[in-house]
GROMACS .gro file of C-alpha atoms in nm:
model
  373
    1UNK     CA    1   3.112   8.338  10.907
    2UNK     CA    2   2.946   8.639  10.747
    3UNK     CA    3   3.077   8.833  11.056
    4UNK     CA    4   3.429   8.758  11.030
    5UNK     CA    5   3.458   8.817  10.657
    6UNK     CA    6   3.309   9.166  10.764
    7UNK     CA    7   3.588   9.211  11.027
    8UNK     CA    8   3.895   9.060  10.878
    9UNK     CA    9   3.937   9.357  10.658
   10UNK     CA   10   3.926   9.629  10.903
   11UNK     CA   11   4.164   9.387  11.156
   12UNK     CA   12   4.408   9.386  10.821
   13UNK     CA   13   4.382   9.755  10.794
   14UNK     CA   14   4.471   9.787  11.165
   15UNK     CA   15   4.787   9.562  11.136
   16UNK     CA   16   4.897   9.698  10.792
   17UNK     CA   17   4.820  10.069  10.997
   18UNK     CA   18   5.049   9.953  11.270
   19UNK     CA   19   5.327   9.786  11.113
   20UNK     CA   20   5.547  10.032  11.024
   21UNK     CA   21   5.621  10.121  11.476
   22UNK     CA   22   5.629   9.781  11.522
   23UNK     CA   23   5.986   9.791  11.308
   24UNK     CA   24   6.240   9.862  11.639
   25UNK     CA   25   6.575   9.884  11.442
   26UNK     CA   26   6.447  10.175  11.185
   27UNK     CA   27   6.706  10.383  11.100
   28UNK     CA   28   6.692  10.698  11.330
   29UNK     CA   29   6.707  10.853  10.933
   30UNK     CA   30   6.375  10.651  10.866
   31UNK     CA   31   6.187  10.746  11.178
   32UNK     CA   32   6.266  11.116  11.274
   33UNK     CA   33   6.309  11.430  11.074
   34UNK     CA   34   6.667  11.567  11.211
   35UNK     CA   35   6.580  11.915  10.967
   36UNK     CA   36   6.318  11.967  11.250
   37UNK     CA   37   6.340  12.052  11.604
   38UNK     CA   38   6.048  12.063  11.878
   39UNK     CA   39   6.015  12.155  12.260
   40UNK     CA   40   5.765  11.996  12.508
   41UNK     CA   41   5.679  12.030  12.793
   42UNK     CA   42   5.407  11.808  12.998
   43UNK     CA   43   5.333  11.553  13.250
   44UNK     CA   44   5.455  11.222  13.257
   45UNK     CA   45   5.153  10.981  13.158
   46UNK     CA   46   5.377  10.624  13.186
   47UNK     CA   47   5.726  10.504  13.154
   48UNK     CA   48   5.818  10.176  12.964
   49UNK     CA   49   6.148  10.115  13.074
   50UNK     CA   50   6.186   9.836  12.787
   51UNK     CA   51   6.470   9.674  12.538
   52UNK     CA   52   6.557   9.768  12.320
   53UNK     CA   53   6.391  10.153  12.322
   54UNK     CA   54   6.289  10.308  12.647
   55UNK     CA   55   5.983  10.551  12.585
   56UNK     CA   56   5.847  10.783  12.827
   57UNK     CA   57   5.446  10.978  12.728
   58UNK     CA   58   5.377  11.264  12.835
   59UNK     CA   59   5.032  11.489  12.825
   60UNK     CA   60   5.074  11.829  12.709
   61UNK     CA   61   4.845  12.102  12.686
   62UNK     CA   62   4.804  12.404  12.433
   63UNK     CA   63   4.646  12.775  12.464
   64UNK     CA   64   4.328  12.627  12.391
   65UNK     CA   65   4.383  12.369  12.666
   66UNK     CA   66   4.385  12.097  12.460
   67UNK     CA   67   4.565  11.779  12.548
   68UNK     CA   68   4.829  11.562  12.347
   69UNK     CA   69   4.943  11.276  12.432
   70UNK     CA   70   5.331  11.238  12.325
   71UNK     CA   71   5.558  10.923  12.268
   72UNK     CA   72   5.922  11.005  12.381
   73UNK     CA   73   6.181  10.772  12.276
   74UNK     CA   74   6.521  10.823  12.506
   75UNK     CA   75   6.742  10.547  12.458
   76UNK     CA   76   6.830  10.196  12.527
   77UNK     CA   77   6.805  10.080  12.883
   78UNK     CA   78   7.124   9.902  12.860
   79UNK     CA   79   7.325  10.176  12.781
   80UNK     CA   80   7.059  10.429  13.005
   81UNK     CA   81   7.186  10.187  13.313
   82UNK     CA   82   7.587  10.132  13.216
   83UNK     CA   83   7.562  10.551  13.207
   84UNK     CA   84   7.449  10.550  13.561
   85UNK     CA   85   7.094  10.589  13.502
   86UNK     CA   86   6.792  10.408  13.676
   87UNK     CA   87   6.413  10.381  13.546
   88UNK     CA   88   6.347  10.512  13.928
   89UNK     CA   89   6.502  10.838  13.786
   90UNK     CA   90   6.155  10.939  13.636
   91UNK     CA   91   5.853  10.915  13.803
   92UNK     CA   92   5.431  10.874  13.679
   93UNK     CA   93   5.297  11.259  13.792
   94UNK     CA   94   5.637  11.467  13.766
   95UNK     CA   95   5.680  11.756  13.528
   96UNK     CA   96   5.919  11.782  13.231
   97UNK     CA   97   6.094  11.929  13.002
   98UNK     CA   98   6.141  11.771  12.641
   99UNK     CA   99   6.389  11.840  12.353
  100UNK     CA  100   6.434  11.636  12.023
  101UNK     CA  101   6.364  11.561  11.709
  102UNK     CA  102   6.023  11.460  11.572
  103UNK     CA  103   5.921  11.167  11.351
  104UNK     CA  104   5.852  11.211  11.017
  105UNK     CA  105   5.492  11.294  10.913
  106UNK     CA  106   5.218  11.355  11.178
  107UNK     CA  107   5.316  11.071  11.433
  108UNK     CA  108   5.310  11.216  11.760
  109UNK     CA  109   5.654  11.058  11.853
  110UNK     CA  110   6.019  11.271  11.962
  111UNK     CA  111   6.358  11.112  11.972
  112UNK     CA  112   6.467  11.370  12.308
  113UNK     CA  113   6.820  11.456  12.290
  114UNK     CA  114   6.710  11.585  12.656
  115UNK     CA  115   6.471  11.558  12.907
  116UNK     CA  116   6.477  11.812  13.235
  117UNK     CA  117   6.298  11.709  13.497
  118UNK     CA  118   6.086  12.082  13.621
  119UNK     CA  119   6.101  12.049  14.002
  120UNK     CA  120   6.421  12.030  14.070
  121UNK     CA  121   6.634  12.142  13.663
  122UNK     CA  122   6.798  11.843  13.628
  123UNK     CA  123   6.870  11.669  13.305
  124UNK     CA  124   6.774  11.328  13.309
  125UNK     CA  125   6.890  11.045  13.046
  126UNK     CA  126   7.213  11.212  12.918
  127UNK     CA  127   7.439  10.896  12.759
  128UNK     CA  128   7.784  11.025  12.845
  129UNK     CA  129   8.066  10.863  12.633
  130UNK     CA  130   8.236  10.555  12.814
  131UNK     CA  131   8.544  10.624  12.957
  132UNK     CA  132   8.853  10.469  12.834
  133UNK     CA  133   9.134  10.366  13.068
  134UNK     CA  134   9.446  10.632  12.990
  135UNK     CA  135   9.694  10.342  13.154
  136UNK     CA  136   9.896  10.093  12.854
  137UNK     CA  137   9.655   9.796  12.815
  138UNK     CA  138   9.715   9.464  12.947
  139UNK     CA  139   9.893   9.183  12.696
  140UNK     CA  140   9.590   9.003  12.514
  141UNK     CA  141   9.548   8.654  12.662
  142UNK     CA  142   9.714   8.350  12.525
  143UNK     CA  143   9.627   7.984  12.563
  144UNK     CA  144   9.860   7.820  12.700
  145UNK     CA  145  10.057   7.710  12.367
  146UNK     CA  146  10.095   8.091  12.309
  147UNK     CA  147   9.781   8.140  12.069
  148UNK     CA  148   9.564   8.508  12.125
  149UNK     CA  149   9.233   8.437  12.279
  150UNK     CA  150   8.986   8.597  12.114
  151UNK     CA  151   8.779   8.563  12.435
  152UNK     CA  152   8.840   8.676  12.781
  153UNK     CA  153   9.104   8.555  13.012
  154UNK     CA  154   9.073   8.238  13.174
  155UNK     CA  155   8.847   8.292  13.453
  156UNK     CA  156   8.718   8.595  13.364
  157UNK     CA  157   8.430   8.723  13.115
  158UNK     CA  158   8.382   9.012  12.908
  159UNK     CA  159   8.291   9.095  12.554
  160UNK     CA  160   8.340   9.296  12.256
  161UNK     CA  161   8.134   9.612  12.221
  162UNK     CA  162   8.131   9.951  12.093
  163UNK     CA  163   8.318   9.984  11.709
  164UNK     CA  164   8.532  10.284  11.622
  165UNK     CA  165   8.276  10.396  11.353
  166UNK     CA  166   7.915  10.267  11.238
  167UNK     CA  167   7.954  10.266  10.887
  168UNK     CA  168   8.112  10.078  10.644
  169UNK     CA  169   8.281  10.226  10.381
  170UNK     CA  170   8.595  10.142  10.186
  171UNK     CA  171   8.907  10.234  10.360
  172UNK     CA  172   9.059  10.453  10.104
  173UNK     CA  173   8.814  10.703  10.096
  174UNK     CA  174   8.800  11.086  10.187
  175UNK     CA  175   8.596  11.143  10.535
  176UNK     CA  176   8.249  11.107  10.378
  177UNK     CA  177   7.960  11.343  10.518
  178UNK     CA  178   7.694  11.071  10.632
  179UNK     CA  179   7.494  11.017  10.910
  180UNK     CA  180   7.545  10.764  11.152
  181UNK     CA  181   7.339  10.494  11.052
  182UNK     CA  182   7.525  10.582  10.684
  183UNK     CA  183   7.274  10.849  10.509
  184UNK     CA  184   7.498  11.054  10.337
  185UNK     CA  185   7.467  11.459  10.360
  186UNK     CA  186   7.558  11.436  10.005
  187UNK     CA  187   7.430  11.187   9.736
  188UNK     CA  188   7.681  11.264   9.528
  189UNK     CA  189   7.933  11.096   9.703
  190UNK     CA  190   7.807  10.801   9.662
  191UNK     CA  191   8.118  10.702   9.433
  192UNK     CA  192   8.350  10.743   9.763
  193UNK     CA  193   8.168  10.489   9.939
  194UNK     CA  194   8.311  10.155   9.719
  195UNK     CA  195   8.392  10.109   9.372
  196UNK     CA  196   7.974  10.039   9.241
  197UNK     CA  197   7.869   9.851   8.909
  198UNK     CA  198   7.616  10.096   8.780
  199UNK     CA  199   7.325   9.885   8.892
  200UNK     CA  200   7.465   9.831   9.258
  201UNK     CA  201   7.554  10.223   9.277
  202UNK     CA  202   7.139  10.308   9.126
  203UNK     CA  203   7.062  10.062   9.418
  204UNK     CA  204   7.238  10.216   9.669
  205UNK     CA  205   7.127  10.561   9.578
  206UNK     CA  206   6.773  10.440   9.558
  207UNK     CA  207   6.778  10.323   9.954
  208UNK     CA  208   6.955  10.656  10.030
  209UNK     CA  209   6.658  10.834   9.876
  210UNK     CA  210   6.420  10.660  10.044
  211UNK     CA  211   6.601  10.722  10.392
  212UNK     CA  212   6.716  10.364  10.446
  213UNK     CA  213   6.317  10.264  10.473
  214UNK     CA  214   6.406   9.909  10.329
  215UNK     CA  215   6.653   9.821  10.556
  216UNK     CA  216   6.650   9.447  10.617
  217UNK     CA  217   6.744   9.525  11.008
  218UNK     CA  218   6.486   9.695  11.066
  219UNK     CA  219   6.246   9.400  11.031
  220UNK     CA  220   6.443   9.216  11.278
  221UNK     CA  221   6.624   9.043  11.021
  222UNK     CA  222   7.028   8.893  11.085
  223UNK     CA  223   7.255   9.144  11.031
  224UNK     CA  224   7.453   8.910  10.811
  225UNK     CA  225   7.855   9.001  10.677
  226UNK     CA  226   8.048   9.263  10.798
  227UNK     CA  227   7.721   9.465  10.932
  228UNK     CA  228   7.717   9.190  11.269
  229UNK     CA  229   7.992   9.399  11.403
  230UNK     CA  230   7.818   9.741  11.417
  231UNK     CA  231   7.486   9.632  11.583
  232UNK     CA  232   7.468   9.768  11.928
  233UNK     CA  233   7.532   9.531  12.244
  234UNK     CA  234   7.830   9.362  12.096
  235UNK     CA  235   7.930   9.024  12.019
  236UNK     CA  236   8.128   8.716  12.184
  237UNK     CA  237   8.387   8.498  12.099
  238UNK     CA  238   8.313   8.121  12.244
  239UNK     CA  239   8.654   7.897  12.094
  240UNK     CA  240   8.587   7.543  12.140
  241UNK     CA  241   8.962   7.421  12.040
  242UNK     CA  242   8.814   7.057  12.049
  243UNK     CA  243   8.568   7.064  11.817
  244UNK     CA  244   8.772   7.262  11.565
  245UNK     CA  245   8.538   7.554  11.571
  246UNK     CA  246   8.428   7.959  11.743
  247UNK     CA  247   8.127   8.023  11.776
  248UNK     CA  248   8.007   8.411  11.760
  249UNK     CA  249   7.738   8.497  11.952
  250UNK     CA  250   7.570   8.860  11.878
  251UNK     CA  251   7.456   9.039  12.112
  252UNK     CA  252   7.246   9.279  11.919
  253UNK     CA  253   7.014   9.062  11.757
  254UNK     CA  254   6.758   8.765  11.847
  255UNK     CA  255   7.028   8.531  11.996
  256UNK     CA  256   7.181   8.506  11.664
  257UNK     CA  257   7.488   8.256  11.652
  258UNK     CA  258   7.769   8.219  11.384
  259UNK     CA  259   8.030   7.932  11.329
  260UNK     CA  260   8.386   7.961  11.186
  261UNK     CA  261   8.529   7.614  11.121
  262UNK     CA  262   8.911   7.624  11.215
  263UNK     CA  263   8.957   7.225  11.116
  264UNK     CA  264   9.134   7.279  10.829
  265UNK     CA  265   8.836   7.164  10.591
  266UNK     CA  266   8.846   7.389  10.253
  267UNK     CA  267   8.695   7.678  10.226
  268UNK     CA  268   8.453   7.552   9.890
  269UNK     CA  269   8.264   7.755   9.649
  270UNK     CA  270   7.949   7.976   9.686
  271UNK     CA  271   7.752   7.695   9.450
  272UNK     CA  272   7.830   7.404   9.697
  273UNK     CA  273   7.667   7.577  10.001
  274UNK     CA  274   7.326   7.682  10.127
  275UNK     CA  275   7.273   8.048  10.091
  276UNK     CA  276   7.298   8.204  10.465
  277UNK     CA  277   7.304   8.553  10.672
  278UNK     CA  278   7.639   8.426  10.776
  279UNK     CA  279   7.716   8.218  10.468
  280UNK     CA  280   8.024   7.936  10.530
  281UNK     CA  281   8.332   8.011  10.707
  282UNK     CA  282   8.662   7.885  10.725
  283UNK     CA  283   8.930   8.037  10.982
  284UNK     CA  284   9.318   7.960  11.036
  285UNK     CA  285   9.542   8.162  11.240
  286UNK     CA  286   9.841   8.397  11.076
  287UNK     CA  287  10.038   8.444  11.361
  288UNK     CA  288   9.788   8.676  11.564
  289UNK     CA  289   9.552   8.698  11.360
  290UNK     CA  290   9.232   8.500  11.328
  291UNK     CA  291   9.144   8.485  10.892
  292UNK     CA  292   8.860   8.359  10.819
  293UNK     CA  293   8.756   8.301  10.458
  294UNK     CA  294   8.364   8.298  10.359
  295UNK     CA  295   8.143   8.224  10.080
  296UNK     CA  296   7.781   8.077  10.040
  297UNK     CA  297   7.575   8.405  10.151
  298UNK     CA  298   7.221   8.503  10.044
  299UNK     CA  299   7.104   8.823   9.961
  300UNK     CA  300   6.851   8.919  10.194
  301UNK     CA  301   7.099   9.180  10.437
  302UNK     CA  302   7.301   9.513  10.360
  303UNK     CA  303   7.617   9.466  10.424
  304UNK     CA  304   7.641   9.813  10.668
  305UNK     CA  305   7.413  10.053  10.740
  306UNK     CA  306   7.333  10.304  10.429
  307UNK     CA  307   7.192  10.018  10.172
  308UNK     CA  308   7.573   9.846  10.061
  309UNK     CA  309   7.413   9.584   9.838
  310UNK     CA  310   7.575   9.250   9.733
  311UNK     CA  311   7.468   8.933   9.541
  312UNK     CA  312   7.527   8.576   9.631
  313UNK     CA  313   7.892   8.600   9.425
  314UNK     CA  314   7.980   8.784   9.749
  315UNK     CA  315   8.312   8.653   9.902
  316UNK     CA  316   8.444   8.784  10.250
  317UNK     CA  317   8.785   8.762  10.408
  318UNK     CA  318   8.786   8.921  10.732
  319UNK     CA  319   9.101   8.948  10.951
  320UNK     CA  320   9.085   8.954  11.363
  321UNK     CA  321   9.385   9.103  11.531
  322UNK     CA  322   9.388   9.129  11.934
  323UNK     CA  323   9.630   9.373  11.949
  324UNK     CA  324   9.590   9.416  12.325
  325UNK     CA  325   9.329   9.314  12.598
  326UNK     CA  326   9.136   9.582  12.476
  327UNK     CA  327   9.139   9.600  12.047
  328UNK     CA  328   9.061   9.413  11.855
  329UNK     CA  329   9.129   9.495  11.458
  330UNK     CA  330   8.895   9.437  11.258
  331UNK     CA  331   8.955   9.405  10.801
  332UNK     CA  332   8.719   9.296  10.596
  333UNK     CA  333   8.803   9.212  10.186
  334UNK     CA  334   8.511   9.246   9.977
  335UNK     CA  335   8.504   9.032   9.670
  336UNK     CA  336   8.170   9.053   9.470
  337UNK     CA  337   8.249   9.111   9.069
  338UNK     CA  338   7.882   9.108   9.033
  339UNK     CA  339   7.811   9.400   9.250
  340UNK     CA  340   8.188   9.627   9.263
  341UNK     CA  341   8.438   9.690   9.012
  342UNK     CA  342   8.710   9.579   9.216
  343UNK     CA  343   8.799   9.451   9.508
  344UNK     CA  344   8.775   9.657   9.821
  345UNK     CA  345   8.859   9.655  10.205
  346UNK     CA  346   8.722   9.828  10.484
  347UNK     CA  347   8.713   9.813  10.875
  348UNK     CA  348   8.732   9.956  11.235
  349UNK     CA  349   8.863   9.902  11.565
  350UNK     CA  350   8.628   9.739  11.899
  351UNK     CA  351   8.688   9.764  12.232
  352UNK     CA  352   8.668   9.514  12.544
  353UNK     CA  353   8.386   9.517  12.782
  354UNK     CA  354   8.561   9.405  13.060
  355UNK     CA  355   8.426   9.152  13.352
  356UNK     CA  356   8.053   9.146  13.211
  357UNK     CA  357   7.793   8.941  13.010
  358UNK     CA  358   7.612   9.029  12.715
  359UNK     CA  359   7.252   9.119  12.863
  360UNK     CA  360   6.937   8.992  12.628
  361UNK     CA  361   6.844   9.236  12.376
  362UNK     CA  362   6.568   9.120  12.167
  363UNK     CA  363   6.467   9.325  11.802
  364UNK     CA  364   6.100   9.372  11.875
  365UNK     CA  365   5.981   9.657  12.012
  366UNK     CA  366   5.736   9.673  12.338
  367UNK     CA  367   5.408   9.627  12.177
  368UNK     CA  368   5.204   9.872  12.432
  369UNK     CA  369   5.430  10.110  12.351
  370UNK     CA  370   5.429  10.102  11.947
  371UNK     CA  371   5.011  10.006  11.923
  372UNK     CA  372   4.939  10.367  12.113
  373UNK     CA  373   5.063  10.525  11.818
   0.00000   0.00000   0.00000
């Protein structure tokens, strides 16, 4: 016993040490210092090929001959492989070239914006943009009494993916300067984000100045409101018409699942439900487009990236328009007196992902990969 009281601490030490790599969804903000730039080059030491970061290490060598060992985060398989890219592109023994941007502090870790391989000049890993089809887009499918499917075509599959933007921000505001995962260049515009009580706005500017650090995501937790439809991998529609309900399934989270009751049953009041990530929907169709009313949500997510805070007053309508096989519309109303001065509505477009399936995509990192560190 007297031993493992004498261990214990140093084990918590370790862990407490560790956690903060273990976190895979950090903001790229958090993680890496994009005012710095670095160059290496070195052997590769091992590849893990691994959702939802690939890393590759490398060994590399100063004047004095001493050896580093380097972490080199270069994407998401998924997207590596949909680019064209294969894990058999990079080998155990071969020579590169590394450019990026280093994590904050002393870690030993680069985010490579590109990697060269030495023998032959190639660039390896580059994520070229997915190409768009130039030709008119097909009608969006219809069941068979002339309602859009939010889904694929019968006898097809597919999914939604990639979102016109990855921030949230209300829609009548100026182009903001902000990163992508919504660190502004400029504090001061916080104001044009949404209309902020005072608190919600100190909040907000508090998580900006601390580079997004407490970001719920980024300890694997559900990306609950409007922010489920800016995590990467995309989400599915599943309508089950006889049971008076669609399911949403996410693709970039732990197999999270949402429901949206289209039975007719009311709607209710934030006190009558069970505080959720996905609080309590309600959907009926306008026409083409899917509204779905929700209340009842807790206050454990952002609602986007960049630190939009809420309370459990919050109140979402959300509008789905197919507008063709391959956009959908998306409008979200946000109604929180507690947390904005007004109402406010933001949103974005999402294309199709024609004749595939969501692949698994899990939040936690590879754990050989982070505990090297």
């Amino acid at each position: 016993m007297k031993t493992i009281r004498s261990i214990l601490p140093a084990v918590v030490l370790a862990i407490l040490c560790t956690a903060p790599f273990l976190l895979s969804q950090r903001n790229f903000s958090t993680t890496y210092d994009s005012n710095r730039q670095v160059k290496l080059q070195g052997i590769v030491t091992r590849i893990d090929w691994v959702n939802p970061n690939a890393f590759l290490f490398i060994d590399t060598k100063d004047a004095s001959g001493i050896v580093t060992n380097w972490a080199i985060q270069f994407g998401n398989p998924l997207d590596l492989e949909r680019s064209g890219w294969k894990r058999s592109a990079l080998h155990i023994g071969d020579a590169v070239t590394v450019e990026g941007t280093p994590a904050r502090g002393t870690t030993r870790q680069v985010f490579a914006k590109s990697v060269v391989l030495t023998r032959t000049g190639k660039r390896l890993f580059n994520l070229s943009a997915i190409a768009r089809a130039t030709a008119p887009a097909p009608p969006a499918p219809r069941w068979p009494d002339g309602q859009i499917r939010p889904g694929p075509p019968p006898g097809k599959k597919g999914y939604w993916g990639t979102a016109s933007t990855k921030v949230l921000v209300e829609n009548s505001a100026t182009k903001i300067a902000m990163t992508e995962d919504g660190l502004l260049l400029n504090i001061a515009d916080a104001d044009k984000v949404a209309p902020f009580q005072p608190w919600a706005k100190a909040l907000y500017e508090y998580r900006q100045r601390n580079l997004l650090k407490d970001d719920p995501l980024a300890r694997c937790l559900p990306p609950g409101g409007p922010r489920q439809f800016l995590v990467p991998n995309g989400f599915q529609f599943i309508e089950q018409r006889d049971l008076g309900r669609i399911l949403i399934l996410l693709g970039g989270g732990d197999r999270n699942w949402r429901i949206i009751y289209t039975d007719g049953r009311p709607v209710g009041q934030s006190a009558e439900q069970v505080p959720s990530y996905y609080g309590s929907s309600v959907g009926h169709w306008e026409k083409d487009t899917l509204v779905v009313d929700s209340v009842g949500f807790n206050e454990k997510f952002w609602l986007g990236p960049g630190g939009l805070p809420h309370t459990e007053a919050l109140h979402l309508i959300e509008r789905f328009t197919r507008t063709d096989l391959n956009t959908l519309k998306y409008e979200v109303t946000v109604d929180d007196p507690r947390t904005y001065t007004r109402t406010w509505t933001g949103g974005w477009t999402i294309q199709w992902v024609p004749d595939q399936e969501i692949q698994e995509y899990f939040c936690e990192d590879n754990a050989e990969s982070t505990f090297v560190r």
